[in-house]
mmCIF file of C-alpha atoms and ligand atoms in Angstrom:
data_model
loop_
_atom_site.group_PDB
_atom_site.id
_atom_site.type_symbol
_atom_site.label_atom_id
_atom_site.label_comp_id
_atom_site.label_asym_id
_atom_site.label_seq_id
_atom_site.Cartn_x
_atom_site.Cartn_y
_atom_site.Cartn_z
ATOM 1 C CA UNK A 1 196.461 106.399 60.816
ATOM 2 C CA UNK A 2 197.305 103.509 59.126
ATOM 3 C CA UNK A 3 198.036 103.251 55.324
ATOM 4 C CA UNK A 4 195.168 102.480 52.737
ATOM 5 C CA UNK A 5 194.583 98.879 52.448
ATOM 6 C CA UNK A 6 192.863 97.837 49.428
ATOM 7 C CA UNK A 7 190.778 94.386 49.174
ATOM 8 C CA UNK A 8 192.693 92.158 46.784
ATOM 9 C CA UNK A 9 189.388 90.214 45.730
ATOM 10 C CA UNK A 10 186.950 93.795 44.925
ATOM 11 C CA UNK A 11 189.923 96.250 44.456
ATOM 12 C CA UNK A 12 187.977 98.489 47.142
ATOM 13 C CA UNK A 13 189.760 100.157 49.655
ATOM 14 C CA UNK A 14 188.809 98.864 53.483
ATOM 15 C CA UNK A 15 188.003 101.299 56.536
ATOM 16 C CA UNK A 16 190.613 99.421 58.262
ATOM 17 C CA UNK A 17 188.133 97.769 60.737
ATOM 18 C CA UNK A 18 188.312 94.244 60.888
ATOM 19 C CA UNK A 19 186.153 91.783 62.847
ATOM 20 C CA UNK A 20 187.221 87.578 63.230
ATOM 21 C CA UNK A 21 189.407 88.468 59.912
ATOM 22 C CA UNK A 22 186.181 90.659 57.899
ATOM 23 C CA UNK A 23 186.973 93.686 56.723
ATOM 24 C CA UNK A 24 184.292 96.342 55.888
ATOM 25 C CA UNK A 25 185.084 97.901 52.334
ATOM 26 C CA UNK A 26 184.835 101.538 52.865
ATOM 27 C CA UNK A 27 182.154 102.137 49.239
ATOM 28 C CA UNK A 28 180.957 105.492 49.299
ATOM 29 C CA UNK A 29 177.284 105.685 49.877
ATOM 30 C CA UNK A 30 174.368 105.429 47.415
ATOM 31 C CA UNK A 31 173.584 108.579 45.797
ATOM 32 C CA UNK A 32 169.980 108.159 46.134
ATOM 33 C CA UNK A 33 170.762 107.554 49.586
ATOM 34 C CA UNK A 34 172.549 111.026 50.188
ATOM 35 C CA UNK A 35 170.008 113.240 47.913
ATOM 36 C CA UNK A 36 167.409 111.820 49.943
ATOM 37 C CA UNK A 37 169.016 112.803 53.090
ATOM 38 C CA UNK A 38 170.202 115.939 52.642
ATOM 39 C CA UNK A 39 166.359 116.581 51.204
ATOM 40 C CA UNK A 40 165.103 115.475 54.457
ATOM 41 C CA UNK A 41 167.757 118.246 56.454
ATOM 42 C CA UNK A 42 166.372 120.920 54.152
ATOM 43 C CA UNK A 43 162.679 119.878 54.456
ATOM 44 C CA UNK A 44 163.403 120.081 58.122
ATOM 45 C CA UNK A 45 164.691 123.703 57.779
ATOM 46 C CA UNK A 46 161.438 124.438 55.810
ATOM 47 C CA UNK A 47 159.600 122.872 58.291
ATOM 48 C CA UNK A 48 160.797 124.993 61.191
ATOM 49 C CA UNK A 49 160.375 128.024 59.447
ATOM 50 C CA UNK A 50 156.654 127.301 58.491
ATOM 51 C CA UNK A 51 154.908 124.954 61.211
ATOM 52 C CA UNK A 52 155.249 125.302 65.005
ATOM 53 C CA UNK A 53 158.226 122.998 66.215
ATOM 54 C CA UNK A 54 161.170 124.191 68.802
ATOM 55 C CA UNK A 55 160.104 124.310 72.471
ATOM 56 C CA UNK A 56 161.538 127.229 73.930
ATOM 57 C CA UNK A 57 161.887 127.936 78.047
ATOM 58 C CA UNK A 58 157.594 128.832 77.854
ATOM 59 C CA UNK A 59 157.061 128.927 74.490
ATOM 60 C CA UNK A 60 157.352 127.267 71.525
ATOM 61 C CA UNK A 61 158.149 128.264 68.041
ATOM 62 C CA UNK A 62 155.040 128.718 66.033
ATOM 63 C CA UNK A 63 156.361 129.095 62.657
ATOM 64 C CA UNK A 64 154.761 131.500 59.917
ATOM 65 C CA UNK A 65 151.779 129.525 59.113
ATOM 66 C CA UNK A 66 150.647 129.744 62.807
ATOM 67 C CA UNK A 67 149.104 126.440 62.296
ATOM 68 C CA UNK A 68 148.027 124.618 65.712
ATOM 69 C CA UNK A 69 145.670 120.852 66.297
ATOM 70 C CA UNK A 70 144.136 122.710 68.868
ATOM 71 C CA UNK A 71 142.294 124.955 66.477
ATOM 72 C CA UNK A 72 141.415 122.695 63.833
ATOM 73 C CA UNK A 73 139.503 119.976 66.200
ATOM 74 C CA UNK A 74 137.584 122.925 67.675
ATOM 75 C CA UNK A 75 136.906 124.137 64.017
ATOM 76 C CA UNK A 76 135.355 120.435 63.453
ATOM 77 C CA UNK A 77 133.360 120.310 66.474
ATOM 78 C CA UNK A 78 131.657 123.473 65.895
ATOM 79 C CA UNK A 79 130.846 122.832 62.178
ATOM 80 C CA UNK A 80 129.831 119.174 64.085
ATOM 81 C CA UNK A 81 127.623 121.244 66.612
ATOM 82 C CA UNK A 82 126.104 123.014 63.777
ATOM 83 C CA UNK A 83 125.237 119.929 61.533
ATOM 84 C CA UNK A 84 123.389 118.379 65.148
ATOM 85 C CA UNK A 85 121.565 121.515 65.528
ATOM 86 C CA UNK A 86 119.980 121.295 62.301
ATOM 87 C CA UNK A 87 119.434 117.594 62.557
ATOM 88 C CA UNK A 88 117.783 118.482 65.862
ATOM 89 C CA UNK A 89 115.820 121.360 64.737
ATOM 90 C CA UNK A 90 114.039 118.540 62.184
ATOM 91 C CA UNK A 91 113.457 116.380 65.302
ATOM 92 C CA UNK A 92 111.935 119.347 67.624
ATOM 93 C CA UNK A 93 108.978 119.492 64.963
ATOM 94 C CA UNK A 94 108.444 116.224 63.812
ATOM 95 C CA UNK A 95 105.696 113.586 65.466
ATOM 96 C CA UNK A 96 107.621 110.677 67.234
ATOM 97 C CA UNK A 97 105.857 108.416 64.098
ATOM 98 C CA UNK A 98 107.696 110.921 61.368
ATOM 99 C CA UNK A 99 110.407 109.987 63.185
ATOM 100 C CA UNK A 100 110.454 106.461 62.861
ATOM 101 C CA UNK A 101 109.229 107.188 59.338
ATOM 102 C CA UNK A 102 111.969 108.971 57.661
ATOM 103 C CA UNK A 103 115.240 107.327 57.476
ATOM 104 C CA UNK A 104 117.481 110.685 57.902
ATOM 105 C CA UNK A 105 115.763 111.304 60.991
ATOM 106 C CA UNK A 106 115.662 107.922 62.253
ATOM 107 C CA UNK A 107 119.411 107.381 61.747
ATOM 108 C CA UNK A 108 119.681 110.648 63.607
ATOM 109 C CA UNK A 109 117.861 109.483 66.382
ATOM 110 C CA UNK A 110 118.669 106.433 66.760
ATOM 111 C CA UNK A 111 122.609 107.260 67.236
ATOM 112 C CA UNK A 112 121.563 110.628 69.151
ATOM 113 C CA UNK A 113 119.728 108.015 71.593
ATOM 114 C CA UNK A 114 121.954 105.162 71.950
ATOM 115 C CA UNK A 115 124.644 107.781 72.709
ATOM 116 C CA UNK A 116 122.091 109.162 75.391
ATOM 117 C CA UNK A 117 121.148 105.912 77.063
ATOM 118 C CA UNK A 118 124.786 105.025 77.783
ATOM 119 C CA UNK A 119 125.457 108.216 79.398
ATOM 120 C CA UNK A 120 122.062 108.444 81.439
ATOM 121 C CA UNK A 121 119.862 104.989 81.526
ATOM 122 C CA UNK A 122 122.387 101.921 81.508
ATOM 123 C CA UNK A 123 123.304 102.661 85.153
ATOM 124 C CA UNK A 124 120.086 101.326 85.731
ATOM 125 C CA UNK A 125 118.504 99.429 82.969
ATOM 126 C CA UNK A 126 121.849 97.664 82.010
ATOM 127 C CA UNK A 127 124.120 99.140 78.836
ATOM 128 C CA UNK A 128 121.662 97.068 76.031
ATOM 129 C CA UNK A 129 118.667 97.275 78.061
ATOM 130 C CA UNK A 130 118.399 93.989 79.154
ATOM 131 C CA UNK A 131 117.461 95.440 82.613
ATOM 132 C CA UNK A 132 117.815 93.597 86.265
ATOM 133 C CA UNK A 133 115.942 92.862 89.343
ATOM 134 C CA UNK A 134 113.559 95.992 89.760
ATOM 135 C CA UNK A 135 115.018 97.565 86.848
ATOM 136 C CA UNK A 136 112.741 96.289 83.779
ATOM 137 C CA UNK A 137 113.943 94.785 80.385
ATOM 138 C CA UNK A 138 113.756 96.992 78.156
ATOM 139 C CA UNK A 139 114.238 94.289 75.386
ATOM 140 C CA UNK A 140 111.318 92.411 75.588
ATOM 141 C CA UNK A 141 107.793 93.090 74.708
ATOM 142 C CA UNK A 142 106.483 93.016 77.995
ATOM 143 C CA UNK A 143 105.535 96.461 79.213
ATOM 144 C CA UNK A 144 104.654 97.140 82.574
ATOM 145 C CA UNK A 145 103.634 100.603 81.607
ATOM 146 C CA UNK A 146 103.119 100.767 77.637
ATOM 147 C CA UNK A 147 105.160 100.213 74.780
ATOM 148 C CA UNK A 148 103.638 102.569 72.176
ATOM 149 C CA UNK A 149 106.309 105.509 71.106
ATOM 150 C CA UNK A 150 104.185 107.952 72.972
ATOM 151 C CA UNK A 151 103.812 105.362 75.875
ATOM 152 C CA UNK A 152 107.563 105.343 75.836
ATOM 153 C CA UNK A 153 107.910 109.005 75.608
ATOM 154 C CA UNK A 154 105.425 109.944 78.478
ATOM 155 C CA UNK A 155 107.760 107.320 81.150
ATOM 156 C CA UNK A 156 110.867 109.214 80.084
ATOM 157 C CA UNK A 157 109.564 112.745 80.343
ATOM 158 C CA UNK A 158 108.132 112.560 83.651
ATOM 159 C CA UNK A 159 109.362 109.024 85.744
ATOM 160 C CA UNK A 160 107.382 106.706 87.683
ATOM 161 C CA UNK A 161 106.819 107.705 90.868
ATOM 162 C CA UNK A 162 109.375 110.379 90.427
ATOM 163 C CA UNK A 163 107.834 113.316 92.194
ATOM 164 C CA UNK A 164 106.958 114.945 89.081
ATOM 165 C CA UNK A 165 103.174 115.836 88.847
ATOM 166 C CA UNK A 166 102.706 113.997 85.668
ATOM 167 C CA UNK A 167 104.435 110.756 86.999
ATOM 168 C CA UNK A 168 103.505 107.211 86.318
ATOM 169 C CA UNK A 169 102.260 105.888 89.745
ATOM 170 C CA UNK A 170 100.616 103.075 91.398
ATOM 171 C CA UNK A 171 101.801 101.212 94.597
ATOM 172 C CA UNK A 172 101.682 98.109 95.547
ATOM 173 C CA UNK A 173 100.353 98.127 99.773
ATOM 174 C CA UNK A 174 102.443 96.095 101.654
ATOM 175 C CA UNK A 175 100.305 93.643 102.965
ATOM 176 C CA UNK A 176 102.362 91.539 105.562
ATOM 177 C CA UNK A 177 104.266 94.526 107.163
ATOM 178 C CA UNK A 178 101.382 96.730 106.962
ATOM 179 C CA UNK A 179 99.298 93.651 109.018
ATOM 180 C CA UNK A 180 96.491 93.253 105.820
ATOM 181 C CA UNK A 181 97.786 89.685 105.701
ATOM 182 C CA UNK A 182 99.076 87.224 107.932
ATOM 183 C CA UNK A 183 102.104 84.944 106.713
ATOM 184 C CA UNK A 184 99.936 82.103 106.079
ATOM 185 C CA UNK A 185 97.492 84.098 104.103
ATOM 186 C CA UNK A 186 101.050 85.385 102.533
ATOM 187 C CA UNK A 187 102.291 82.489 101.434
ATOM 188 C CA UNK A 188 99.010 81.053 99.751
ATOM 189 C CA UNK A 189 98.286 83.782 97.615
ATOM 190 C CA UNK A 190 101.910 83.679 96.616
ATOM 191 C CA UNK A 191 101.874 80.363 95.947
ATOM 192 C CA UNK A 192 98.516 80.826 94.029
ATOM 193 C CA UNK A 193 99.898 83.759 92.064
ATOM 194 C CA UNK A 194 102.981 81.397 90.985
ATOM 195 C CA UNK A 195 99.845 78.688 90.093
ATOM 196 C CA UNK A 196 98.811 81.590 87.125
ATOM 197 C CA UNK A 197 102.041 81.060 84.995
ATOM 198 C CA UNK A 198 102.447 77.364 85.766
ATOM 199 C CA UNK A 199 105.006 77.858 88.340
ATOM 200 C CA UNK A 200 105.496 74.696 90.814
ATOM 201 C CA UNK A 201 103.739 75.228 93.705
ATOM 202 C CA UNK A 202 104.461 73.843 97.580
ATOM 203 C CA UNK A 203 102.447 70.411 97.992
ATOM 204 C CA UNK A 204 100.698 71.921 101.364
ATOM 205 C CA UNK A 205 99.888 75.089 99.308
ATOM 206 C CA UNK A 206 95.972 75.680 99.935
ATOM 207 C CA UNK A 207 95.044 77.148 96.226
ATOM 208 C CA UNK A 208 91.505 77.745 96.939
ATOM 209 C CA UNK A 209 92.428 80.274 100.066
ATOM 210 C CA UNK A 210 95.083 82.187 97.784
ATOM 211 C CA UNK A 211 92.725 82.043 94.903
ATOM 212 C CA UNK A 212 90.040 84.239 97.284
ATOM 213 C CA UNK A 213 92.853 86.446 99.006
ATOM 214 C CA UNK A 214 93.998 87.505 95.405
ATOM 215 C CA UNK A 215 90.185 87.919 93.971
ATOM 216 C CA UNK A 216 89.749 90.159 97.365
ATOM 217 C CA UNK A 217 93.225 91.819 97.331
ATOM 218 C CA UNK A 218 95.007 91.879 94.248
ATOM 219 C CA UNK A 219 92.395 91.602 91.251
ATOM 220 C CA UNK A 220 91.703 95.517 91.589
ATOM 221 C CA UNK A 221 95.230 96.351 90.333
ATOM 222 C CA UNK A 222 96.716 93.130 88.715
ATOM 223 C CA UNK A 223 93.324 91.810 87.204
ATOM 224 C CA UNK A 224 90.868 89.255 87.631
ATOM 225 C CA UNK A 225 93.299 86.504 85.890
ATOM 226 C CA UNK A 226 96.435 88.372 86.796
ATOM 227 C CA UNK A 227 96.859 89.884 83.157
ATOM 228 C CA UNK A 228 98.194 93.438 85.171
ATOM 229 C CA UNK A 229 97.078 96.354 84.855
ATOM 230 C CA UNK A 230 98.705 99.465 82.934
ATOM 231 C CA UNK A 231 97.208 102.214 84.631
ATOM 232 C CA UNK A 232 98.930 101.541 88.168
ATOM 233 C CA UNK A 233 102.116 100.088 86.561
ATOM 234 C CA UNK A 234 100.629 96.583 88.075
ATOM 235 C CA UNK A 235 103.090 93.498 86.521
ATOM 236 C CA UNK A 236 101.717 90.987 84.754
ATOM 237 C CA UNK A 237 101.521 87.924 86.538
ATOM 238 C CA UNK A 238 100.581 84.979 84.353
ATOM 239 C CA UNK A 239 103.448 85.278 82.058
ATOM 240 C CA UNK A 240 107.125 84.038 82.377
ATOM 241 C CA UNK A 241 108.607 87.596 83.015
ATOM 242 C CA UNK A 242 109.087 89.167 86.625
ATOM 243 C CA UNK A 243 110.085 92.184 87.419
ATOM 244 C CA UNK A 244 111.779 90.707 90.718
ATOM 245 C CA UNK A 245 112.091 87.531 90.394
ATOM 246 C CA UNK A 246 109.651 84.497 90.220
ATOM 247 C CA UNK A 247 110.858 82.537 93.498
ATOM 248 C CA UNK A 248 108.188 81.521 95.959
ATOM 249 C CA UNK A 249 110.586 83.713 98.648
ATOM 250 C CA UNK A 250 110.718 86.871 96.063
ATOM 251 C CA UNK A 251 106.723 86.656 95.736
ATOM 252 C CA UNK A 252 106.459 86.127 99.206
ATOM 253 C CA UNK A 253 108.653 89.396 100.027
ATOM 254 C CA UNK A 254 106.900 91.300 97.287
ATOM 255 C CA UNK A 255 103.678 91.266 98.861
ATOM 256 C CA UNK A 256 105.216 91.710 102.457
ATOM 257 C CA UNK A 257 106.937 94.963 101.573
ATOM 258 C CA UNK A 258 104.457 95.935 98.857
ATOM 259 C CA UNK A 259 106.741 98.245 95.824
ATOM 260 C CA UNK A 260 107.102 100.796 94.201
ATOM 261 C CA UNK A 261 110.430 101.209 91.672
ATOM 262 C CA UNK A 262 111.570 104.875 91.087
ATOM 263 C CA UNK A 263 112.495 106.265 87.908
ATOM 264 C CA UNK A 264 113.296 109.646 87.718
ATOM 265 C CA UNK A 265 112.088 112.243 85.237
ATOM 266 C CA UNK A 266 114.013 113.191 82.358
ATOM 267 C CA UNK A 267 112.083 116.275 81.402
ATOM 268 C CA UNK A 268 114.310 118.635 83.277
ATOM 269 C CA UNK A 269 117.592 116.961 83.255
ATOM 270 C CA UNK A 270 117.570 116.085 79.173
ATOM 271 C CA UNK A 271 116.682 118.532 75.923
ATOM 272 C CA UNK A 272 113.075 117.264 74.239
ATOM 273 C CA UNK A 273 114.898 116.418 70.849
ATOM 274 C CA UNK A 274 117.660 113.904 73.056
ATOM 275 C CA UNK A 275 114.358 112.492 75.108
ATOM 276 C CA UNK A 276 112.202 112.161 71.588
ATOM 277 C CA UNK A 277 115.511 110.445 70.278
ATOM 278 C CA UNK A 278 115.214 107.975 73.365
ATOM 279 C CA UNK A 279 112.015 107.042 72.937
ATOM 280 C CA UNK A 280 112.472 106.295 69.571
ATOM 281 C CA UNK A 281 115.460 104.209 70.520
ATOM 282 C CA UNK A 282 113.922 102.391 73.417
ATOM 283 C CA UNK A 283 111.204 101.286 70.829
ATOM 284 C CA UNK A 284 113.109 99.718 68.710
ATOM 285 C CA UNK A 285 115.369 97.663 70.944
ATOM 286 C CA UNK A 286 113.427 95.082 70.225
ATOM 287 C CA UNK A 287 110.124 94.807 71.892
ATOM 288 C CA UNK A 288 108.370 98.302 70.679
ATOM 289 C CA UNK A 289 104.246 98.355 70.117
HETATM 290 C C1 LIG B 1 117.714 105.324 88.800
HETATM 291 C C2 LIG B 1 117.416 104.202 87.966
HETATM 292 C C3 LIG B 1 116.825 104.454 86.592
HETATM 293 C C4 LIG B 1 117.330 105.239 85.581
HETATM 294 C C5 LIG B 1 118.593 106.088 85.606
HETATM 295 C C6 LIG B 1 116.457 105.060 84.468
HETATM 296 N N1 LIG B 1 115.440 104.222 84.789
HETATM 297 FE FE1 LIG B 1 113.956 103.622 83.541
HETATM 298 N N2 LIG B 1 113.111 102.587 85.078
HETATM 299 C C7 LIG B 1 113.635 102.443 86.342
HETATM 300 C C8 LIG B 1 112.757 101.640 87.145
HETATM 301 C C9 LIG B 1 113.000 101.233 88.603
HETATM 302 C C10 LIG B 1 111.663 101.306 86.320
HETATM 303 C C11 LIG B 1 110.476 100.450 86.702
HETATM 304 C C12 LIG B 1 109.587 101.182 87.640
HETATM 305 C C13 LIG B 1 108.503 100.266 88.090
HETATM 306 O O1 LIG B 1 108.745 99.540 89.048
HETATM 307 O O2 LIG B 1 107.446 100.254 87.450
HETATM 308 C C14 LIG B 1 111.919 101.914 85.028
HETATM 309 C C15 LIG B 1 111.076 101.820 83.932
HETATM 310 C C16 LIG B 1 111.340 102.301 82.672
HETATM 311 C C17 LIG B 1 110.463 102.180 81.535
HETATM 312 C C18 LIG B 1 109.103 101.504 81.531
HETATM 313 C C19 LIG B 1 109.235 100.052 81.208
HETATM 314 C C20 LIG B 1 107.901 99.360 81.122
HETATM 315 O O3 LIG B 1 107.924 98.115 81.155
HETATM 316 O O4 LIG B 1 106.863 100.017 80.985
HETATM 317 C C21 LIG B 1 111.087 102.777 80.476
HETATM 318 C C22 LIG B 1 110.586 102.880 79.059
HETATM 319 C C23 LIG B 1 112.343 103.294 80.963
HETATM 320 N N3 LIG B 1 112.467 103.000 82.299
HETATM 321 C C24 LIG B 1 113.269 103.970 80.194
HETATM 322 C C25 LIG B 1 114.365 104.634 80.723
HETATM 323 C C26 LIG B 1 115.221 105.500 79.958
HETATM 324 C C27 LIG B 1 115.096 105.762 78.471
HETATM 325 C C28 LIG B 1 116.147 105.994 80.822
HETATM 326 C C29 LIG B 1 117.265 106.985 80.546
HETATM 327 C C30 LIG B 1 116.849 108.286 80.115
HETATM 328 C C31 LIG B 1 115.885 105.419 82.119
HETATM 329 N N4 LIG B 1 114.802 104.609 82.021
HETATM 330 C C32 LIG B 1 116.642 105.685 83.240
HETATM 331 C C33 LIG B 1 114.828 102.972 86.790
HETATM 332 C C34 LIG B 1 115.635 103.832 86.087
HETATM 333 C C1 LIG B 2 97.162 99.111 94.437
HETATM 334 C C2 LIG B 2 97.552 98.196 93.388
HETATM 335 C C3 LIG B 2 98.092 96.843 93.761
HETATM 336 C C4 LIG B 2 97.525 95.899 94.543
HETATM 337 C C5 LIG B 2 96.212 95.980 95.307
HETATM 338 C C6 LIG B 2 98.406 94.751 94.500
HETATM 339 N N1 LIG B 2 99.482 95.015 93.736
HETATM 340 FE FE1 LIG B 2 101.019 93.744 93.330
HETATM 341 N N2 LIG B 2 101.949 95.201 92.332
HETATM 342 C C7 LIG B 2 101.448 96.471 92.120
HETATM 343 C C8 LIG B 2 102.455 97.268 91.481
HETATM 344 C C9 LIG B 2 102.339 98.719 91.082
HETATM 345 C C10 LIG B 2 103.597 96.437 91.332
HETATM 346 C C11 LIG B 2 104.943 96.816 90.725
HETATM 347 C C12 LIG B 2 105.815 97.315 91.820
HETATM 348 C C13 LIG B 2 107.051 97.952 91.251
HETATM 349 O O1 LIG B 2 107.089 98.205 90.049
HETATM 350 O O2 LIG B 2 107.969 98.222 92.031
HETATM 351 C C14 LIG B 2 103.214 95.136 91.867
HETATM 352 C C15 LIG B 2 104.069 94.057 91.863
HETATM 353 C C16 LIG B 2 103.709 92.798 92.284
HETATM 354 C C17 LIG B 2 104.521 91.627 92.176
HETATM 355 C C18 LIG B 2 105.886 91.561 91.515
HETATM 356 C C19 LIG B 2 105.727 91.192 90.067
HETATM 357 C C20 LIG B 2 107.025 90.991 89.320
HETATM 358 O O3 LIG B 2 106.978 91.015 88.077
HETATM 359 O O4 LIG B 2 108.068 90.783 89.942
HETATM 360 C C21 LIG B 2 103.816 90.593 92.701
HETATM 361 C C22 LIG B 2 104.253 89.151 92.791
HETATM 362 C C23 LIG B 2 102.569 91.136 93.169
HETATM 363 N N3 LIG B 2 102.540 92.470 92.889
HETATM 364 C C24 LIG B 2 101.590 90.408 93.789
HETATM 365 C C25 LIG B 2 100.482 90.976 94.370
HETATM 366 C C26 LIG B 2 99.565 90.263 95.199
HETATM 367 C C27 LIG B 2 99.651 88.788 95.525
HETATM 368 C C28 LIG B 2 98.632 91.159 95.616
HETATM 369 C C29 LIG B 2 97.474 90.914 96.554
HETATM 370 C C30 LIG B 2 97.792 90.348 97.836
HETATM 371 C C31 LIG B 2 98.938 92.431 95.011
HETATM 372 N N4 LIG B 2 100.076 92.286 94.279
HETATM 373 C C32 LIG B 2 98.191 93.567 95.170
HETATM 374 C C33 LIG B 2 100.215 96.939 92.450
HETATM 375 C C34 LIG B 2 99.333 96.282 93.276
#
């Protein structure tokens, strides 16, 4: 060891460790500094004693208090379980239009059935609703089958063309493959139903035949001006939405192939208070009646 040096300019002695000619003064540390450190050892002590800390070869030290994470989430979620139950029990009794009504319920429902169409409807109808080809828009106030809340309610519970006894259904015949219609007939009524929402039609398009192939074909399902028809699920076809697409080609291969798009039924798969809470949602994304 060498001998104390002291700093001629501070009087402080050095820790003999010198860098490029500085030397570090060896000043004894602050005593705020040391209280709080030797507080933190024996909070540390404390701490081992009372809360679950050392990992041991299986085991861990669980300290007096026995406390554990674990326990307290799965305290929450039950007392959270128990809060939705009685915010569900209120739902199970009340009239879809109560519902709407009363803004305890409604906030219930509306986050019980947003959570609810992420999990079970966005595969199909897209994650806000906004639907895709043969999947409908669920945004808009164009229903194909009825936008009321019970309208709403009754295509959830049971599908269209689902199976279920109580399904919504109504098929379109597929009039080219099926041999009702030859591809010229085909292609003037499609080119006539693209005439009823002032869609461009092809300049050697013969309206008059179409216009007489739909009155004889189509009228008894989509109406006599194409306004659709609720009852069979027909689309409308004078307005600017289509349910798959509004191309000559996608008319065209609409009434070759006929259709028929399957939702399933939600009455076995989902509790009624989740399936009231979705109707109630799906109303008010935008375009309930
Ligand atoms: C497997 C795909 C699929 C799933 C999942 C699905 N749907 Fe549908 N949904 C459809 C199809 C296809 C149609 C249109 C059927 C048709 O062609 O008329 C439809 C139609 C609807 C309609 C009627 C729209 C109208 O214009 O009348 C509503 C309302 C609806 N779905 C809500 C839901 C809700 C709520 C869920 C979730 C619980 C859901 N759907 C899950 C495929 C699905
Ligand atoms: C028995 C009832 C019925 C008859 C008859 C019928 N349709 Fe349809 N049509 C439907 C139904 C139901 C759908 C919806 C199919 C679906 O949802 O998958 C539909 C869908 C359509 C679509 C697609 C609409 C869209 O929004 O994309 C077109 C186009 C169409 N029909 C044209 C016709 C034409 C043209 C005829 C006559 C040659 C006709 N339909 C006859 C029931 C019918």
């Amino acid at each position: 060891m060498a001998k104390k040096e002291i700093d001629q300019i501070s009087g402080i002695e050095t820790t003999g460790h010198e860098w490029d000619g500085l030397k570090e003064l060896n000043n004894p540390l602050p005593r705020w500094w040391l209280w709080t450190f030797y507080a933190t050892i024996a909070w540390s002590a404390v701490y081992w004693i009372l809360m679950p800390s050392w990992p041991l070869l299986t085991d861990y030290t669980r300290g007096i208090r026995g406390h554990s994470q674990r326990a307290v989430v799965i305290e929450q979620v039950e007392a959270l379980r128990a809060l939705r139950a009685q915010h569900g029990a209120d739902l199970a009794d009340a009239a879809l239009e109560d519902i709407q009504a009363t803004p305890r319920m409604l906030e219930f429902a509306m986050a019980n059935g947003r959570a609810a169409f992420g999990d079970n409807c966005a595969p199909c109808h897209g994650a806000g609703g906004a639907g895709a080809i043969g999947y409908p828009n669920l945004n808009d106030d164009d229903w194909i089958w009825g936008g009321t809340l019970d309208d709403i309610h009754q295509t959830i519970l049971y599908g269209i063309r689902s199976g279920h006894e109580q399904a919504r259904f109504g098929d379109m015949p597929a009039f080219g493959r099926d041999g009702l219609l030859d591809a010229q007939q085909v292609r003037a009524v499609a080119n006539y139903v693209r005439s009823l929402s002032g869609l461009e039609v092809e300049p050697t398009a013969d309206l008059a035949l179409g216009r007489t192939i739909y009155e004889d074909n189509c009228a008894s399902c989509h109406g006599d001006s194409g306004e659709g028809m609720r009852e069979v699920g027909a689309p409308n076809l004078t307005d600017p939405i289509w349910l798959y697409g509004s191309s000559l080609e996608a008319i065209i291969h609409r009434i070759e192939v006929g259709g028929g798009g399957v939702m399933p039924a939600w009455d076995q798969r989902l509790d009624p208070v989740t399936i009231k809470s979705l109707a109630v949602y799906v109303h008010a994304l935008g375009g309930g009646e």
